[in-house]
PDB file of C-alpha atoms in Angstrom:
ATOM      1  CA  UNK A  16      33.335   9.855 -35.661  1.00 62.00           C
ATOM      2  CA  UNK A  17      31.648   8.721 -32.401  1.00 78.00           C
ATOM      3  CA  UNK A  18      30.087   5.706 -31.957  1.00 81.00           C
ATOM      4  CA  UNK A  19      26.608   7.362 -30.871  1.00 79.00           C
ATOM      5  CA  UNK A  20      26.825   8.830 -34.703  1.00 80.00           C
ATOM      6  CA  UNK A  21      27.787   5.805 -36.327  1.00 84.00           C
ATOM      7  CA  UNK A  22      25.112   3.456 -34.083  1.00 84.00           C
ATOM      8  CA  UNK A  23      21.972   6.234 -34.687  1.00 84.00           C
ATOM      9  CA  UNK A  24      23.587   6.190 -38.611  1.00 86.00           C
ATOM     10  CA  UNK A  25      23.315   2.437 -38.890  1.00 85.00           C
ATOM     11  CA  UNK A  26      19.719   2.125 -37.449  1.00 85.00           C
ATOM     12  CA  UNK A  27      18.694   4.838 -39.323  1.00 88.00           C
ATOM     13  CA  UNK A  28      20.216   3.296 -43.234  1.00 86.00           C
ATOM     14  CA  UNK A  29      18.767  -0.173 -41.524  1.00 82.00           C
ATOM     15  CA  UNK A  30      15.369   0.794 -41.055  1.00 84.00           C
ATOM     16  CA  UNK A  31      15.303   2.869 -44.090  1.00 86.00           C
ATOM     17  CA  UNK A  32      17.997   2.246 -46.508  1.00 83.00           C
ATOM     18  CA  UNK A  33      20.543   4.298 -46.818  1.00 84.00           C
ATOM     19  CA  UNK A  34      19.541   6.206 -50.412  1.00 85.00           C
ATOM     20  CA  UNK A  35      16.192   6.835 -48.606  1.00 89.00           C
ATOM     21  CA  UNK A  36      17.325   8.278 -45.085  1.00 88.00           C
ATOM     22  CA  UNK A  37      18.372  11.928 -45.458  1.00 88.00           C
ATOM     23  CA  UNK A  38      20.629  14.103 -43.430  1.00 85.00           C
ATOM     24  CA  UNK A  39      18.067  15.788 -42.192  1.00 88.00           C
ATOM     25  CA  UNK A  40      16.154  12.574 -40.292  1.00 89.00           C
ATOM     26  CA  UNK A  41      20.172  11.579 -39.730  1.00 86.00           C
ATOM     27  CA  UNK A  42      20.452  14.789 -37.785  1.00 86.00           C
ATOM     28  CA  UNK A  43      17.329  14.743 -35.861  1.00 89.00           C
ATOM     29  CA  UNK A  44      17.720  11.480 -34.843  1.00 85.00           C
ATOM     30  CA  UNK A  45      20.509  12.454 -32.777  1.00 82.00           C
ATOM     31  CA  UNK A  46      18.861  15.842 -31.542  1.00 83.00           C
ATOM     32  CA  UNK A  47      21.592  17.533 -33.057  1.00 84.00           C
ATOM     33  CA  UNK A  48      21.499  20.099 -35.910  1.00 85.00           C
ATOM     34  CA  UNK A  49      22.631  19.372 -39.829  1.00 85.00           C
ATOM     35  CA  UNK A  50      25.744  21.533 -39.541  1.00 85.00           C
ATOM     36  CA  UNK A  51      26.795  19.589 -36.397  1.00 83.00           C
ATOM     37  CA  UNK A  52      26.338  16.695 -38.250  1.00 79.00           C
ATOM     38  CA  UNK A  53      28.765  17.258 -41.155  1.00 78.00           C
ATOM     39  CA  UNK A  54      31.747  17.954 -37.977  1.00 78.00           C
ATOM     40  CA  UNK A  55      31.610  13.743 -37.876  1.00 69.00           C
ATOM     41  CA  UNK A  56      31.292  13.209 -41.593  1.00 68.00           C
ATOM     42  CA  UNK A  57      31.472  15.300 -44.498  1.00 69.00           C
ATOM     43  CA  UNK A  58      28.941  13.350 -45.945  1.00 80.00           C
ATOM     44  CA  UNK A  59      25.943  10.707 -45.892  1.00 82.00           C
ATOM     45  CA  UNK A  60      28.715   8.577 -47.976  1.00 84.00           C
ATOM     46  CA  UNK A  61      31.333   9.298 -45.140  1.00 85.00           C
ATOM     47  CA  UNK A  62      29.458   8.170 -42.189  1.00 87.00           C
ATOM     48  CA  UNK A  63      28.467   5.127 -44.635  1.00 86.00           C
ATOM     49  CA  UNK A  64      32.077   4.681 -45.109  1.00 88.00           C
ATOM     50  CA  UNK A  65      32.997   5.053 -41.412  1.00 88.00           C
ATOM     51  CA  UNK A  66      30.301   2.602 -40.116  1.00 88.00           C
ATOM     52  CA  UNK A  67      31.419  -0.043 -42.600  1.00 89.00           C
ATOM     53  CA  UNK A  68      35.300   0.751 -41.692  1.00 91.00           C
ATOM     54  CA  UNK A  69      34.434   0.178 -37.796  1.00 90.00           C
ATOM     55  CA  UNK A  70      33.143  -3.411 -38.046  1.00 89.00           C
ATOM     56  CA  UNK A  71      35.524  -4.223 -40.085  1.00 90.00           C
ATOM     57  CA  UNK A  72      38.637  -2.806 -37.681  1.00 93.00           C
ATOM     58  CA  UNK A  73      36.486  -4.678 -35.375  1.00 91.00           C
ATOM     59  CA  UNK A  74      36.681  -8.159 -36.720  1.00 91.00           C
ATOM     60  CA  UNK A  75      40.453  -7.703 -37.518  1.00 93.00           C
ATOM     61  CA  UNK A  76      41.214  -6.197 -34.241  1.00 95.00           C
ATOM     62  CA  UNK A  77      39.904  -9.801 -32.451  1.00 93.00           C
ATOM     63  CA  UNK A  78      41.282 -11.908 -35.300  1.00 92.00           C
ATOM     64  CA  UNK A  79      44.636 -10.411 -34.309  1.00 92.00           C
ATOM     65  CA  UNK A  80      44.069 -10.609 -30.361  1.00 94.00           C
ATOM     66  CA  UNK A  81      42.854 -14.329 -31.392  1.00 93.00           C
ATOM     67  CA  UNK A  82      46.085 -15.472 -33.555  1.00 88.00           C
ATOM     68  CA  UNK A  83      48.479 -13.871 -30.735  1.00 90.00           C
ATOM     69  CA  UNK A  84      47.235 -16.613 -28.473  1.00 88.00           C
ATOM     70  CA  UNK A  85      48.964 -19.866 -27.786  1.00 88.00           C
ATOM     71  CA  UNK A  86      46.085 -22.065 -28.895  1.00 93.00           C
ATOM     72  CA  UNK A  87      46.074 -24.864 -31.308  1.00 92.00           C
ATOM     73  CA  UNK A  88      44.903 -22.655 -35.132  1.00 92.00           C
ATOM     74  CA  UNK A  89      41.514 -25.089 -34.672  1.00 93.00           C
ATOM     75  CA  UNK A  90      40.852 -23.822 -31.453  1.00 95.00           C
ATOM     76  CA  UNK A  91      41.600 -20.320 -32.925  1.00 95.00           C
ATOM     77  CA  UNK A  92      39.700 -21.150 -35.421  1.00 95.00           C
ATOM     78  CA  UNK A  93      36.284 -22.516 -33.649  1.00 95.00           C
ATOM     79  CA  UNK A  94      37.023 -18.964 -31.248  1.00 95.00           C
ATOM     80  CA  UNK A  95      36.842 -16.833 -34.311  1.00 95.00           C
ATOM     81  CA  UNK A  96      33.978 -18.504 -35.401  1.00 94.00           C
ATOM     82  CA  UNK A  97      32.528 -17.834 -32.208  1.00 94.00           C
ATOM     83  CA  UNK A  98      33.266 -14.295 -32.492  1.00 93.00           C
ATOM     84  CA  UNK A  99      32.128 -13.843 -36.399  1.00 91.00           C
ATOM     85  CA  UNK A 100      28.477 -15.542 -35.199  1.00 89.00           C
ATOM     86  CA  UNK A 101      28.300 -13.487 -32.078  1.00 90.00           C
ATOM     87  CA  UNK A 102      29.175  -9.787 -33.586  1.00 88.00           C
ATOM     88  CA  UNK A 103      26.814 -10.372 -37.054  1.00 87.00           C
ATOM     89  CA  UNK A 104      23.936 -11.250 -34.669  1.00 84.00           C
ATOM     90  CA  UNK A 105      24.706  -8.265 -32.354  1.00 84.00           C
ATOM     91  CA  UNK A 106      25.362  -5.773 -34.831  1.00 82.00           C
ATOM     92  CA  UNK A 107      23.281  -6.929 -37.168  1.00 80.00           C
ATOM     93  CA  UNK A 108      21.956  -3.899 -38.149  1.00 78.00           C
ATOM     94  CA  UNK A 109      25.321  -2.980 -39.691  1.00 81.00           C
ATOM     95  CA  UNK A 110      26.006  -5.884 -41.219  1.00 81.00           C
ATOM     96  CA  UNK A 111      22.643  -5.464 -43.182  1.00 78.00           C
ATOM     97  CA  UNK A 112      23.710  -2.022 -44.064  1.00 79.00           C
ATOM     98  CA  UNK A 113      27.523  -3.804 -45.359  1.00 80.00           C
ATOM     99  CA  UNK A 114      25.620  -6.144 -47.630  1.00 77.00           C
ATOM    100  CA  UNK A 115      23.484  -4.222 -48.737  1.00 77.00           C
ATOM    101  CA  UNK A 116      25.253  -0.624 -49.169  1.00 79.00           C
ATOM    102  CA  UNK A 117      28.685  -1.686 -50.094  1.00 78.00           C
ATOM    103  CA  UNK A 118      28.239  -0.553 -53.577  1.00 79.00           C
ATOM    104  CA  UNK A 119      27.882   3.217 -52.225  1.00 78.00           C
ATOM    105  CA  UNK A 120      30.961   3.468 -50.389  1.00 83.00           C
ATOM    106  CA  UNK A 121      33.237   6.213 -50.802  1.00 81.00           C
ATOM    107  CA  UNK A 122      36.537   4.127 -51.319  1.00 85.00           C
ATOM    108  CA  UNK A 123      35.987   0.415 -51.590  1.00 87.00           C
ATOM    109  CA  UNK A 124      40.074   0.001 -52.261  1.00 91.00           C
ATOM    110  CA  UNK A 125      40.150   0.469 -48.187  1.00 91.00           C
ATOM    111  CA  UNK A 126      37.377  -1.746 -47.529  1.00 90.00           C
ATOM    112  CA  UNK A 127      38.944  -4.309 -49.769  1.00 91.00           C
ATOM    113  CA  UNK A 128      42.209  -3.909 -47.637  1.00 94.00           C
ATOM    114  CA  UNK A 129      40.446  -4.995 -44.545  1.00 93.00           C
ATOM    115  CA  UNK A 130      38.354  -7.651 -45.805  1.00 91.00           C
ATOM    116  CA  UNK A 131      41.235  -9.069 -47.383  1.00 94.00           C
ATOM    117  CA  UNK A 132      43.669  -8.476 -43.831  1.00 94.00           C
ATOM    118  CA  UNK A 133      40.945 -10.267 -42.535  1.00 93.00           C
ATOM    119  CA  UNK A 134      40.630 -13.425 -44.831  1.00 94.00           C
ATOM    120  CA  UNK A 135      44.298 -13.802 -44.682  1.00 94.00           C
ATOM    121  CA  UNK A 136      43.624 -14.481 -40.399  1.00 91.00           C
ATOM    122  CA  UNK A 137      40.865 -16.896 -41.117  1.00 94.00           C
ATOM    123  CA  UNK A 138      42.965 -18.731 -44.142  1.00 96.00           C
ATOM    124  CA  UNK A 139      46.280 -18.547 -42.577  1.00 94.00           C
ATOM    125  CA  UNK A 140      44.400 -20.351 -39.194  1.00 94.00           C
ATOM    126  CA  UNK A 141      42.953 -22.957 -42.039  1.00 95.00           C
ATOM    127  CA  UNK A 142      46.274 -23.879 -43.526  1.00 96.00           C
ATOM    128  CA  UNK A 143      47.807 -24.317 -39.970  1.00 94.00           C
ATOM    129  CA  UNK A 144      45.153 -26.811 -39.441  1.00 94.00           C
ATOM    130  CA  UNK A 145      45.005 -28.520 -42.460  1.00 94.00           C
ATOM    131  CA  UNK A 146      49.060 -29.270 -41.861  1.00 94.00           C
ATOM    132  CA  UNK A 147      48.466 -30.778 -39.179  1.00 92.00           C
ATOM    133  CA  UNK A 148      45.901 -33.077 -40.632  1.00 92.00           C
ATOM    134  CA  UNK A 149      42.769 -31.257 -38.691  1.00 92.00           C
ATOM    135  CA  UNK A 150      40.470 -30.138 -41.582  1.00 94.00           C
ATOM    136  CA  UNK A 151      40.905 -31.568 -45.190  1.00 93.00           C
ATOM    137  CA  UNK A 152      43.482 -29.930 -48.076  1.00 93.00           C
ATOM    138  CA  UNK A 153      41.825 -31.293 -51.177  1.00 94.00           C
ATOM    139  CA  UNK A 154      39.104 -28.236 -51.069  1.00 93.00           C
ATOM    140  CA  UNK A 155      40.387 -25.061 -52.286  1.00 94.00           C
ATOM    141  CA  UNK A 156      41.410 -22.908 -49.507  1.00 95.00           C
ATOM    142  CA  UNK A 157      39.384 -19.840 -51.086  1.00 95.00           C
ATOM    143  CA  UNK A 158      36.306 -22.185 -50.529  1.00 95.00           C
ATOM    144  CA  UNK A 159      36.960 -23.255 -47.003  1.00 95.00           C
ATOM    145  CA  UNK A 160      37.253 -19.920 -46.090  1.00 95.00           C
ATOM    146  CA  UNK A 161      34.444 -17.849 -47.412  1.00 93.00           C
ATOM    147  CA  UNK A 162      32.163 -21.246 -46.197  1.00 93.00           C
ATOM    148  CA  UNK A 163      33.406 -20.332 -43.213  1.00 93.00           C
ATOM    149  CA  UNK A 164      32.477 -17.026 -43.118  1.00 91.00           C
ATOM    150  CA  UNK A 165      29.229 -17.756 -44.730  1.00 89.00           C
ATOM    151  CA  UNK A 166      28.303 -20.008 -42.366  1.00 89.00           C
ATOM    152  CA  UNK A 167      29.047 -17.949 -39.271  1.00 89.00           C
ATOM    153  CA  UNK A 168      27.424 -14.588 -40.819  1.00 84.00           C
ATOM    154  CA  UNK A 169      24.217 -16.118 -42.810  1.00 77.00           C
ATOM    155  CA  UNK A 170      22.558 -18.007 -40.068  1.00 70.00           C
ATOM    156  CA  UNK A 171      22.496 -15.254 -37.504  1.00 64.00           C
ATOM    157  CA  UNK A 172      19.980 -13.291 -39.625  1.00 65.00           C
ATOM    158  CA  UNK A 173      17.773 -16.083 -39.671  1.00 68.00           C
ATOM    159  CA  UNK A 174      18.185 -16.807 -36.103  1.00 67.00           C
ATOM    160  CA  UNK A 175      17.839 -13.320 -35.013  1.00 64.00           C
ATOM    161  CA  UNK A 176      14.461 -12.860 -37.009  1.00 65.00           C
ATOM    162  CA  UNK A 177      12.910 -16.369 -36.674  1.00 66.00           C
ATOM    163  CA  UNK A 178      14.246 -17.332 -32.897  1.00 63.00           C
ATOM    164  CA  UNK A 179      12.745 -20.959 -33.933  1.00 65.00           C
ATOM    165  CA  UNK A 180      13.422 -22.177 -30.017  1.00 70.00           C
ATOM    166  CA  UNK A 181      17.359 -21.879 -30.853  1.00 76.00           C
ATOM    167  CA  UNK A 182      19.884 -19.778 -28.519  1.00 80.00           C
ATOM    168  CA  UNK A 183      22.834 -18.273 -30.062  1.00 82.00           C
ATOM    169  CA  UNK A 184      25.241 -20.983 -28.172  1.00 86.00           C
ATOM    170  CA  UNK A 185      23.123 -23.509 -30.328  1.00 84.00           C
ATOM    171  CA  UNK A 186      23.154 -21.956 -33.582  1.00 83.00           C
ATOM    172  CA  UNK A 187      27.338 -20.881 -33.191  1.00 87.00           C
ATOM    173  CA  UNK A 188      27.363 -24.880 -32.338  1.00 89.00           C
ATOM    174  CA  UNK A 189      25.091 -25.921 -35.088  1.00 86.00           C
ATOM    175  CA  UNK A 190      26.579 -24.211 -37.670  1.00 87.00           C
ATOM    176  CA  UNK A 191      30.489 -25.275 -36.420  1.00 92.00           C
ATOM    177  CA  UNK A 192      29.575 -28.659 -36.452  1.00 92.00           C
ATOM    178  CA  UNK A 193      28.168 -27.950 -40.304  1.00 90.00           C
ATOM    179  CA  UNK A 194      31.304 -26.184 -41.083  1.00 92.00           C
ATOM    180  CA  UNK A 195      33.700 -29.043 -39.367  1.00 93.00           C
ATOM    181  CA  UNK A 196      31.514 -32.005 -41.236  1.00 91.00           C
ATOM    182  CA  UNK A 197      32.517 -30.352 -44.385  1.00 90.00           C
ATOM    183  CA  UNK A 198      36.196 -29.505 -43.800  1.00 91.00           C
ATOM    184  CA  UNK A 199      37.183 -32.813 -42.045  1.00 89.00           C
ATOM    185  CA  UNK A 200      37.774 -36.122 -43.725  1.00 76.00           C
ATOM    186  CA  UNK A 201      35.560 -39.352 -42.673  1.00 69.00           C
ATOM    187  CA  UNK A 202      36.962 -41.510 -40.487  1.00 63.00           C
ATOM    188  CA  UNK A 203      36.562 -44.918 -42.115  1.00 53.00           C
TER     189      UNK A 203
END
């Protein structure tokens, strides 16, 4: 599926919800014509499918060119971070459409598969770090790493609809700091 389908697709279920947008507004908003359409999906529920697929290929494609670096796993970590922050604010009209449409996906096993590939990066980076006495071991790793996620995906909706006088360099920094405070022990 090209990515001119899968961007007009994701505007499209953003604006409108997915349920609510139907081929045929799918179909004119590329200027193409409904049988054209179902060439790049066979359904609604495929191109759903296919967006949600993308981003996530996408995050595990830079986890993986992240973790092949020499860096220390906290400086992979922070640059992951980075990334996660960076992509939900620029794409955030798919990630709307993932939170909000997962439960219509076609086959959630696969989805699962890559969400899960790409939790194992972001604890696998954590344990490194909490071995070598960087972040703290006496949270649950489980915890640590959906915080992290949680704090690098939630905040860029806010800052992308509010812009309250922040740039993105200060909320990724903001909400890193946030994330360390928590995962690091207290110097005493």
């Amino acid at each position: 599926m090209t990515d001119s389908v899968l961007e007009a697709a994701s505007n499209l279920f953003a604006e409108k919800g997915f349920h609510e947008t139907s081929t045929d507004e799918l179909a004119n908003r590329l200027g193409i014509s409904k049988p054209t359409l179902y060439k790049y999906g066979s359904s609604k529920a495929a191109i759903l499918q296919a967006i949600v697929r993308r981003n996530h290929e996408r995050a595990l494609d830079e986890a993986r060119r992240i973790a092949a670096g020499k860096a220390a796993s906290l400086d992979q970590l922070r640059e992951l971070f980075r990334f996660h922050t960076h992509f939900a604010i620029e794409h955030r009209h798919e990630v709307r459409i993932i939170d909000g449409e997962r439960h219509r996906l076609t086959d959630r096993d696969e989805i699962d598969r890559l969400a899960g590939e790409y939790l194992s990066f972001i604890k696998s980076l954590i344990t490194d770090a909490q071995k070598s006495g960087e972040l703290r071991d006496d949270i649950p790793l489980e915890l640590i790493a959906r915080s992290f996620i949680a704090l690098a995906l939630g905040p860029s909706k806010w800052f992308v609809e509010k812009k309250k006088g922040l740039s993105e360099e200060e909320v990724i920094e903001a909400n890193w700091s946030l994330f360390m405070r928590g995962s690091t022990r207290s110097k005493k």
